[in-house]
Amino acid sequence: MRRTNIPKERASTRAACVRMVSCFILGLASTVQVFAQDGAIKGIRQSFDSYRKHALQEKLYLHIDRPAYVCGETMRFKVYNVDGTLHQPLSMSKVVYVEVLDAAQQPVLQGKVAMEEGTGNGSFVLPVSLNSGNYTVRAYTNWMKNFSPEFYFQSPVTIVNTFRNQEQERHVAQKPGTYALQLFPEGGNLVAGVSGKVAFKGVDTRTGEGTSFEGELRDQDGNLIITFQPLKFGIGHFTFTPERDQVYTALLKIDGKQVAAQKLPQVYVQGYGLQVEDLNDRQLKITLAAPALPAEQVYLLGHARQMIATSASGTLTPATPATFLVDKSALADGITHFTVFNSQKQPVAERLYFKRPTKELHLKASTEKSSYATREKVSLELMSEAVPEHPASANLSLAVYRLDSLATVPPAAIDAYLWLSSDLKGIIENPSYYFDTQNPDADEALDNLMLTHGWSRFRWEDILNGKEPAYEYVPEYAGHLVRGKVTDNETGAIASGIKAYLAAPGKHIRMYNATSDEKGRIQFELKDFYGPKEIVVQTNTQRDSTYHLEIFNPFSVQYSPLELKELDLTERLRQALTERHLAVQVQHAYQEKYLNLFRNPGVDSVAFYGKPNEQYKLDDYTRFKVMEEVMREYVPGVQVRKRKDGFHFMVKDSPNGNLFYDNPMVLLDGVPVFDIDKIMAFDPLKVKRLDVMTGKYFNGPLTYSGLVSYATYNGDLAGFQLDPRSLLQEYEGLQLEREFYAPVYEEALQQQSRLADFRNLLYWAPDIRLQANSGEKLSFYTSDQPGTYVVVVQGVSKDGRTGSKTFTFKVNQQPL
């Protein structure tokens, strides 16, 4: 939380395709006027509504199959994309970028995941080149790159390289910790003479985690004002009344020894003190005090995920605070952000408040038994309900894995993440703790968490000033966007209005074009672009021969300031590491051929230009050794002319009964060839097929005088020499979805197989579609590994309900 009144971080915004959401209007006490009746507040509401119409928030959640891995294993994940307001599945972005970052926030693995109807599946094989440690998995869309990286999805995972000497890998975890104390006055400021809460968080800076401690608050003369200690995760609060001209210091002590000291923010004589408290089960009481300021009208606005939930005005005097009574039932679920404005419509205080979700997806999941033998069939039944006894349709993912001691940080469940973590900066320790309604401390701990976080998805200054948001990145509605830049090869100056072409040689003919804008930027929208490919980017070298082309890195280079807990490879992990190391070796030894099977993405094999007007399969004809003979003898739709400057093609304009006198677009395996002489010199025996489009062909903003497309047998250009001014670059397309394999022990012979089965991940089902009136029955087999196994089910319904379910069962060693 900041010492200034209102956050200064960069705004979050919505795209023009934003859906309109309903607004909640709050009933207030009789002394409070409704905002809609007040001109000043009506203007604030209108500015807010206008701003949010341009801003659609996307939220991502990744269900990662396990929290801990050893090198050689495969990390699998299901991506959920929902709109940030209603948490309903969102199909706007068709690509999600997923990365694994090391402790230095450097990407060690990167992938692009195809999305359909708001979901997608991906995986990473963890190479043996990785160091042991805690890593961060993060995910975002192209649209999300416009905003702070702190609102990307982020989750910690543990990776251990068991192929290395663990003594050399061991981190120095025994070094003394250093500590920091963070202080957060409620509302933003300390005001002299106004009693208020001060939230605090004690942090072990080595691990980034909250720590237990004893605290003291002392004035500038060293007098003890109050003692305090955290409630949970190093977070708590104390209440006191600051005095003017005083400087206060908070001390953090561990085992009676002072380890950190932190001055409280400045005490203001003229300022606004904000308090939010639970009046009863139905109402909140919000109080604004300013004893040293003249009387004025003040305004309260509350919104949750850009939905206005409450708006009211009141009178503030030096002797009488402004009081607002808020009906909790009128608030939206999740985090509500309360902002108070003064009479000049300036934001002067803010506070977050959390209302536990009432709109939940109740998941029922169970196995038929609580204990199984090795290589035994496990039957599992799933059901989902919007409310008890009312079935609901849902999109779910399920993982079953063996529990061990490698995991150091519990991942956030989908409901805890979307309702809580996704709207707050930084890592929230064990978010699911705050959703445990059976815990008597959960409510207070949750409010302490709200006090220690500020709002930063947008800036009020931008809203109130009517500032139009500017977007550098656009949503990827149809496919992956490849961005780049065109500059003058000699001067480096920006080159605008230049036509550029991108192709990836292959059996599927794909070619894309773009025209550079006023900043020299080009952007290609790629369809069905899967797997690693070599792309060819060029301009028309017959016209534009002096330009330099550059393709940008599609991954975000902005990172949030997160610190990962240091991995301590202690002796207690030896047994778990030995078992996991043996398991991964056995799996690769006996199941290698099943580990890299991929689903067919269903790519359309038809060329981008569709069905050609003329098509020639050259093996159906007498083969000539000279391309000119092929064109003159077999291709009546194209006339060959040789002029002083070389060969030219003239394609028939069939609809109009004429000939085009300009050269058509000529392609070889989808790559444009602008020098007709070079294609005429190419060996026709390497060409399998020739397509011709007779007539004007429109490709995006460009128009061609016909099109002639050559295809080699392997789609690899067959040794054709591209123009040296072309940019050739290895480029990773969308991930192919890796299939999950698990052995079946249905028959006695299979059960008696001597092939070892030490799988840690028993089952992974990322695409479970539950219908409202029916459940789902799943089955899988246990491995040869006895132990406790955990089942994790997560998902979301069409109307934005989220839910998760976790339970365990045991596998016992089969008697000999």
C-alpha angles and dihedrals in degrees: 000000000000131000091228119080100245131029119258099200122122117283128253114226144189132237124241089257092068117144117231114246129202120256125227116223115206126220111224140186119293092254091060124082122219112251094232087066093053119076096213095051093041087058091052091050092049092049090050093048092047091051097049092051086071095045127074114177120212121202123195129199126185120203098207112199096230139006096226137038144174122224112274094039124108120244110212127190143177117218120215119192117193134168112261095234107049100012090232118149108275123205098186099107117053095190132052122191115219125188139177110217126196125221091278089054092248116142113245095172130024134180143167115226123203114231129208124180090349099308139087140167129226144162145194127208104219108230124220089239091078122103120233112262148095115299136187124235110205132179136186142155128240089256092053090058087077090070141050115306087224087080094055114106109268130178131166122237132180121231122184123191102216091177090074132070103274092210088061091044094049113115120221096254095157095071114115115273124238121216139209132192120213121197128201122185112210110258093013105281144059111232123196112251095010117112112223147151124267114198120205140189126199112206134191098222092203093062101020089230129127115259137204115250147143117253137201131193114208134177126232091275092055095253115151110243102174142337123227144173135193124266098208139349091006091298128122143120143234131199126224142143113246120216126221119262091018128126115206129200128196118210125206116209130185119191088352093303122115109238102164142016129194131183117229117241118273118289109236122212092197108040146102124266117201127196129182119189139165105253093184139319091294106037144049121209115214116189128188118192130184109164095175099047129084121257115279146153113267129192133215123206124179125186136171119204090340094310113121106234103170138012127175143143133219143171120261122197131173090252100037125048120217110253127199124188112206124198106225092209089065092058121093119242117269128020119359116194114212116200125181120206127197125226090279090058090250117143108242107166139015141186138178123227127186126214115191113243117261093181100079138156107231111209124198115197130162143151120231091243136026095220133042140179123239115282090015125140116253118203117200130188126204131196132170130203133186087207127354112297093009111101119218134194114242145171109232143177126203135197130183117192141155118264118234138153098265098092111090102175124042111229119237116256117237095255094048091046099048096041097040123004096044092062097047131070121242132017115312110212111237098340091190089068090073092056095057102109090184091064110092092207096049096091095051092043090051093052090048088054090052090051092054095053132067132200120260111155090107142358121248089214090065092048098046093044091051091238111177112230116242119212125202094181126050128204116270096236099166109015148327115320116219110199129195147145139250120212136167108273094221105035101026089229120151113268114210128186094027118141114228131186131208126194138163111211110236147116090276105071109226127161129168133189138196139176119226116246129221090287094048092253122148128193129193122193107213122205124203092355105162133165132359114325141164110243126204117209121184147145124231097285091195088065109015109039103148104065133110119216127207130183117209127228104259094209123090116259093194117099135190118237098255128152120205124219111256114250114240110201096199128174091260089071095056096095094045092048092048091052094047092046091052091045095055092047092049092048092052091045097051106020103033094121091057098049098075104042113132133198118244105252091212095243114185106247093201113107117256090255092057124222109359122231089231129021128184124191098199095206087067089065138055104281117239124199095217123066093215090061091049092053096045097043105039109021111067092166091068124054118203119218128181117206135169092279094048139266124348133188123219113194123202115255091217099182091055100032093238140107127251111233094198120081114263124232104279119202135187111195086338095308115121115242110197097177105075090191090065095053090046089054092051118109106257090204087073092057118091101179140014123201126191130193108201108201138033112321120204118204111176108302093343129088124204129199091235129311134252116193126187121194124197123212096258100026091239101114088255094240097316109158112233122213107278089230090065119103112237114190137164108240131183114224128194117318119260109232111253114222120233115236128197127166121248122225100188097130129052092242090057092049090052093051112131092215107113118239113197099158116163093191106056099178141007122183111170099171112054112153112193119196119217096250102035138058130216127245117205132179138192139157131253120239131228090274115100118206144086117316126197126213116208120189122181136167154128135244127225092256093054102264113146128199145169135192130192130183139148141227132186133240116205127201112266109245115246 
